[in-house]
mmCIF file of C-alpha atoms and ligand atoms in Angstrom:
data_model
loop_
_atom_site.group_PDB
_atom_site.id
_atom_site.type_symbol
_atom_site.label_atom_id
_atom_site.label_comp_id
_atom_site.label_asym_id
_atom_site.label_seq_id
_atom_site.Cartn_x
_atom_site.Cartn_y
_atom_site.Cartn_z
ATOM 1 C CA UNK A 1 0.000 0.000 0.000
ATOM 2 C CA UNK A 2 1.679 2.965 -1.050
ATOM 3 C CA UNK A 3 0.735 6.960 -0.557
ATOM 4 C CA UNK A 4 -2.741 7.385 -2.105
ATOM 5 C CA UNK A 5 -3.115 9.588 -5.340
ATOM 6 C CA UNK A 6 -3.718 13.057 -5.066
ATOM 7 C CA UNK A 7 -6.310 14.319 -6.977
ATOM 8 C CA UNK A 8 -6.932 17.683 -7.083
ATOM 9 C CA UNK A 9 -10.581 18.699 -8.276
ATOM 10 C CA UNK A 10 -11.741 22.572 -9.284
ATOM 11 C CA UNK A 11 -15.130 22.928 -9.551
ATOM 12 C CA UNK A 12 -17.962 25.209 -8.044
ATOM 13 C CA UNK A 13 -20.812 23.730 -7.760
ATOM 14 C CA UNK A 14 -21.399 22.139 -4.424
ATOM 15 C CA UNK A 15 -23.031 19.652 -5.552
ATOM 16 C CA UNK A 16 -21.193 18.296 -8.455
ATOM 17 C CA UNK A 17 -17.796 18.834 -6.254
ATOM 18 C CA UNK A 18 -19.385 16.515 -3.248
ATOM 19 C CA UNK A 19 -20.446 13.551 -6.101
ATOM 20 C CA UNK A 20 -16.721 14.117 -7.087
ATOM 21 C CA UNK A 21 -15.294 13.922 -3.533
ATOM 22 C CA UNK A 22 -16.819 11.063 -2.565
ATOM 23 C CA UNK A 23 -16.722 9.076 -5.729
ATOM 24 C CA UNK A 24 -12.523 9.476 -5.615
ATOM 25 C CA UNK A 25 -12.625 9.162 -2.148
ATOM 26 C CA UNK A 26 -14.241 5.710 -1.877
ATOM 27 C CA UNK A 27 -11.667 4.812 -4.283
ATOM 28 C CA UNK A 28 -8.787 5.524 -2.482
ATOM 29 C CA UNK A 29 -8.012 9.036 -3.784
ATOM 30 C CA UNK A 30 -6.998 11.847 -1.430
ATOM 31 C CA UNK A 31 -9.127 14.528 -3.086
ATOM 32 C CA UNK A 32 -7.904 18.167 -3.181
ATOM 33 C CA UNK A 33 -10.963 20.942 -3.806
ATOM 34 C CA UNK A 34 -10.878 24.063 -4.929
ATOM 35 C CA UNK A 35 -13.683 25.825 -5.971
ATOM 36 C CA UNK A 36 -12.450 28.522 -8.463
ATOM 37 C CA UNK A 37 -9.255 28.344 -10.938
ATOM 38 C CA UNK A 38 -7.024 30.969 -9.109
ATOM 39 C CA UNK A 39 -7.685 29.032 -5.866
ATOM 40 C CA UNK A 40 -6.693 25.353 -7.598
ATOM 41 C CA UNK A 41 -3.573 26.644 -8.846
ATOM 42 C CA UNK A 42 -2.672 28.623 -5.458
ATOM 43 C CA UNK A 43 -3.463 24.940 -3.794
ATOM 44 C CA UNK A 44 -1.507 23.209 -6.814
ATOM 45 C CA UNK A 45 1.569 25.223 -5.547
ATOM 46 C CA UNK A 46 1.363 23.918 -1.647
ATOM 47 C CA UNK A 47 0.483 20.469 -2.468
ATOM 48 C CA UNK A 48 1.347 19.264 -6.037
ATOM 49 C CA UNK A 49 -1.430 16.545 -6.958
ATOM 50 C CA UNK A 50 -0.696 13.124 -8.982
ATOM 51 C CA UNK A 51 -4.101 14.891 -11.440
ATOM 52 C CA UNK A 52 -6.401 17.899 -12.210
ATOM 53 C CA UNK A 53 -9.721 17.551 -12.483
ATOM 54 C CA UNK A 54 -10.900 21.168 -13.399
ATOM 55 C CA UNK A 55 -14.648 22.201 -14.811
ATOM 56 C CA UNK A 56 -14.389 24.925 -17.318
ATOM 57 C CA UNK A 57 -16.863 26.955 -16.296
ATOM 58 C CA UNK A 58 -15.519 28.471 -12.911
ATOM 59 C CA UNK A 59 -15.173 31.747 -11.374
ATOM 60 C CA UNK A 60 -12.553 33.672 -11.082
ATOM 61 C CA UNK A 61 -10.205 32.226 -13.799
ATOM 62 C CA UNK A 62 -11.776 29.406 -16.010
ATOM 63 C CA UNK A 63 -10.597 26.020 -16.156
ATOM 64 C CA UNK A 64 -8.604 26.639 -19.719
ATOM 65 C CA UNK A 65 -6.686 29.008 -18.397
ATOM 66 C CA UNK A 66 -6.156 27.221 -15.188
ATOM 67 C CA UNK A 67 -5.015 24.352 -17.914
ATOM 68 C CA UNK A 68 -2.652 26.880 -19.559
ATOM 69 C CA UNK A 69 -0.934 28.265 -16.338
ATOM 70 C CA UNK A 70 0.017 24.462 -15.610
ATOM 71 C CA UNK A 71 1.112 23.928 -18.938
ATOM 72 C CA UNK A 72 3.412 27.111 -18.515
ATOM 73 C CA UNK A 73 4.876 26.737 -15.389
ATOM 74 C CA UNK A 74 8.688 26.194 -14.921
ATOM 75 C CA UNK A 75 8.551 23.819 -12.360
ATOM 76 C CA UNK A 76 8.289 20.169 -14.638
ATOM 77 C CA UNK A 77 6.778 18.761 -11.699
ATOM 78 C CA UNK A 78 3.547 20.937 -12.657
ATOM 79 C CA UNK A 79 4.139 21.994 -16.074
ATOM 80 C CA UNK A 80 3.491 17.754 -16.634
ATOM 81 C CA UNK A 81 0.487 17.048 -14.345
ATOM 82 C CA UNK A 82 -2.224 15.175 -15.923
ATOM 83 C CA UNK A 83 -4.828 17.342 -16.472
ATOM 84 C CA UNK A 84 -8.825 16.139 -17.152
ATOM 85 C CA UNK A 85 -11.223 19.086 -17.883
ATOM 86 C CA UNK A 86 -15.288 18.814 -17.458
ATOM 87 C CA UNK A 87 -17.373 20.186 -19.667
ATOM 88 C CA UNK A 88 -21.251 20.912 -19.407
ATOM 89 C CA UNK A 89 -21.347 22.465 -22.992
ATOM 90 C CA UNK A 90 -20.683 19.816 -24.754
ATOM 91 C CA UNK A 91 -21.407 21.445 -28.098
ATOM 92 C CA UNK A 92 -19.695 24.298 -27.455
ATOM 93 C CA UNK A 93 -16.346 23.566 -29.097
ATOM 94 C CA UNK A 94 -15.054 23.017 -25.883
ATOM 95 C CA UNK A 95 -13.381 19.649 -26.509
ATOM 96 C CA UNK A 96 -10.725 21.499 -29.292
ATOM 97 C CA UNK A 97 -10.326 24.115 -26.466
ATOM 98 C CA UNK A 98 -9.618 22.113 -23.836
ATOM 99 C CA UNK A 99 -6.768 19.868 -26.188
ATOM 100 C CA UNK A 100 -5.649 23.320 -27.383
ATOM 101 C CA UNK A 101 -4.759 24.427 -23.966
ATOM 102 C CA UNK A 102 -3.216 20.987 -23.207
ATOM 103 C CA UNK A 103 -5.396 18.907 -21.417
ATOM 104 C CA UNK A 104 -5.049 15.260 -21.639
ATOM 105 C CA UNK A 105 -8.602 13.748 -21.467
ATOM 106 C CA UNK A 106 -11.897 15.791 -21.724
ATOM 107 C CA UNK A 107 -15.212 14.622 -20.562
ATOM 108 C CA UNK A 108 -18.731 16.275 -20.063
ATOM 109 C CA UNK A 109 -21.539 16.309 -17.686
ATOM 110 C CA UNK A 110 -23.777 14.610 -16.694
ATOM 111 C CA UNK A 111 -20.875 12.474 -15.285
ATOM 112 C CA UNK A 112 -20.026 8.926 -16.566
ATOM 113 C CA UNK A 113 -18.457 7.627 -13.667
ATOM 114 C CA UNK A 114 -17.508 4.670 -15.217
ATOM 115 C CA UNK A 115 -15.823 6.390 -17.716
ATOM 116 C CA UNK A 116 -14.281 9.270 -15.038
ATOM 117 C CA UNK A 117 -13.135 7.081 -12.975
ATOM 118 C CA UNK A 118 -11.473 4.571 -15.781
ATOM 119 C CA UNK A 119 -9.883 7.886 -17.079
ATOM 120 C CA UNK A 120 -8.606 8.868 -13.816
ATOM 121 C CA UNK A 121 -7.079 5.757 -13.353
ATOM 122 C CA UNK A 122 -5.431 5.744 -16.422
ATOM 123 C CA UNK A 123 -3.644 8.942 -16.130
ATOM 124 C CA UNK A 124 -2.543 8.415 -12.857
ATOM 125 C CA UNK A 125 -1.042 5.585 -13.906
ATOM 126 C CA UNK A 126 0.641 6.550 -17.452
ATOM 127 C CA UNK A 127 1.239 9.995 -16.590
ATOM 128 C CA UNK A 128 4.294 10.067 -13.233
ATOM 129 C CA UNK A 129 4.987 13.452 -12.444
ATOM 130 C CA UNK A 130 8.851 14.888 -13.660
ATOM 131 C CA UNK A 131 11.425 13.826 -11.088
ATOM 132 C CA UNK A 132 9.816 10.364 -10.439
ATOM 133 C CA UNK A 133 10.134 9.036 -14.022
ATOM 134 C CA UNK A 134 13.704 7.216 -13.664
ATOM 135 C CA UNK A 135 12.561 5.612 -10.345
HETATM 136 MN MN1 LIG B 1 -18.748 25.398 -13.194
#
């Protein structure tokens, strides 16, 4: 049994952020929240997560720009974090965005969990932070 995955997950609705909590959290995952994009990356900095999972749609800074800012930072051990964003527009052209800005996986609500949760895993697994990769 080794450390448990950090996930970190940015979204602002309540609602959808508790059926995220507790679905990663019965899995094992230690979940980070945020509920806005400048608050996920300030919490990003204290406590760099194993995965993002960001919503698009938040205050403050939305979650392609929150993508972009990872993407950009110097430190490799962020600028390489697996990043999933939700979508609720799913028509919206959102999916090119989202790749654009460097996400890795892109899904849309209502959740699949299935399919969140099989994503999730994969990218924890394929995607090791910088630093850890030769271990
Ligand atoms: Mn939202």
């Amino acid at each position: 049994m080794g450390e448990p995955k950090k996930i970190l997950s940015i979204e602002d609705n309540p609602a959808n952020r508790k059926i995220i909590f507790d679905l990663l959290t019965i899995r094992g995952y230690k979940v980070i929240e945020a509920v806005d994009g400048k608050e996920g990356l300030d919490k990003l900095k204290v406590e760099i997560p194993d995965l993002v999972l960001t919503d698009i749609q938040l205050p403050v800074m939305d979650g392609l720009k929150v993508t972009k800012a990872i993407r950009e930072d110097p430190d490799p051990r962020i600028n390489k974090l697996p990043i999933i964003i939700v979508t609720s527009y799913a028509m919206s052209g959102d999916a090119l965005k989202g790749q654009e800005a460097g996400c890795n996986a892109y899904l849309t609500k209502p959740y699949n969990f299935k399919l969140l949760l099989e994503t999730v895993g994969k990218l924890v697994e394929t995607c090791p932070p910088a630093g850890r990769e030769d271990k």
